[in-house]
GROMACS .gro file of C-alpha atoms in nm:
model
   82
    1VAL     CA    1  10.499   9.045   9.695
    2ALA     CA    2  10.480   9.136  10.025
    3TYR     CA    3  10.237   9.149  10.385
    4LEU     CA    4  10.198   9.393  10.654
    5GLU     CA    5  10.116   9.154  10.907
    6LEU     CA    6   9.958   8.715  10.826
    7ALA     CA    7  10.176   8.637  10.592
    8GLU     CA    8  10.496   8.604  10.482
    9PRO     CA    9  10.773   8.784  10.358
   10ASP     CA   10  10.713   9.068  10.578
   11ILE     CA   11  10.800   9.439  10.459
   12PRO     CA   12  11.100   9.447  10.575
   13THR     CA   13  11.190   9.046  10.419
   14GLY     CA   14  11.096   9.137  10.085
   15ILE     CA   15  11.319   9.465  10.073
   16ALA     CA   16  11.612   9.322  10.172
   17GLN     CA   17  11.571   8.960   9.944
   18CYS     CA   18  11.487   9.260   9.661
   19VAL     CA   19  11.774   9.428   9.705
   20GLN     CA   20  11.977   9.110   9.759
   21GLN     CA   21  11.910   8.991   9.397
   22GLY     CA   22  12.047   9.342   9.300
   23ALA     CA   23  11.740   9.610   9.252
   24ARG     CA   24  11.811   9.943   9.300
   25CYS     CA   25  11.529  10.058   9.339
   26LEU     CA   26  11.172   9.950   9.464
   27VAL     CA   27  10.870  10.111   9.402
   28ILE     CA   28  10.605  10.035   9.700
   29VAL     CA   29  10.251  10.025   9.524
   30PRO     CA   30  10.009   9.981   9.933
   31TYR     CA   31   9.738   9.698   9.775
   32PHE     CA   32   9.493   9.885   9.988
   33LEU     CA   33   9.081  10.050   9.826
   34SER     CA   34   9.177  10.372  10.147
   35ARG     CA   35   9.412  10.490  10.312
   36GLY     CA   36   9.376  10.390  10.644
   37THR     CA   37   9.641  10.354  10.955
   38HIS     CA   38   9.816  10.140  10.724
   39VAL     CA   39   9.927  10.375  10.393
   40GLN     CA   40   9.886  10.694  10.553
   41ALA     CA   41  10.204  10.526  10.854
   42HIS     CA   42  10.318  10.142  10.925
   43ILE     CA   43  10.389  10.173  10.583
   44PRO     CA   44  10.565  10.516  10.504
   45GLU     CA   45  10.711  10.377  10.809
   46HIS     CA   46  10.881  10.033  10.656
   47VAL     CA   47  11.025  10.309  10.353
   48GLU     CA   48  11.151  10.487  10.640
   49ARG     CA   49  11.321  10.232  10.751
   50ALA     CA   50  11.462  10.058  10.474
   51LYS     CA   51  11.587  10.387  10.309
   52LYS     CA   52  11.793  10.462  10.623
   53LYS     CA   53  11.895  10.088  10.591
   54PHE     CA   54  11.954  10.071  10.187
   55PRO     CA   55  12.080  10.401  10.125
   56GLU     CA   56  12.204  10.295   9.759
   57ILE     CA   57  11.898  10.252   9.607
   58GLN     CA   58  11.581  10.426   9.547
   59PHE     CA   59  11.237  10.400   9.724
   60VAL     CA   60  10.987  10.544   9.513
   61LEU     CA   61  10.622  10.536   9.774
   62THR     CA   62  10.251  10.548   9.530
   63ALA     CA   63   9.917  10.638   9.586
   64HIS     CA   64   9.726  10.341   9.726
   65VAL     CA   65   9.563  10.106   9.450
   66GLY     CA   66   9.195  10.284   9.568
   67VAL     CA   67   9.306  10.633   9.523
   68SER     CA   68   9.328  10.491   9.070
   69PRO     CA   69   9.002  10.623   8.880
   70ARG     CA   70   9.032  10.301   8.704
   71MET     CA   71   8.873  10.148   9.016
   72ALA     CA   72   8.530  10.248   8.899
   73ASP     CA   73   8.622   9.998   8.620
   74LEU     CA   74   8.735   9.763   8.703
   75VAL     CA   75   8.415   9.731   9.016
   76ALA     CA   76   8.234   9.794   8.739
   77ALA     CA   77   8.389   9.489   8.436
   78LEU     CA   78   8.355   9.239   8.751
   79VAL     CA   79   7.955   9.370   8.775
   80ASN     CA   80   7.864   9.345   8.477
   81VAL     CA   81   8.040   8.932   8.453
   82LEU     CA   82   7.697   8.887   8.677
   0.00000   0.00000   0.00000
């Protein structure tokens, strides 16, 4: 887990820690509900910089969590709990 802002580790540190621990492929899953600036620009910029810093590592940037068709099911399950 890594954070874009307000918490640690930040994304570059989180990536570096994974590489130091032997990761050969990192899958980045933006944990956001909507496709705002962080999803569209900030996270991809971090990934591009990491690709240049660690060219031997495979990076996969997935779609953000909010686009999952399972989100509606999750919300419905939470509502049914109330």
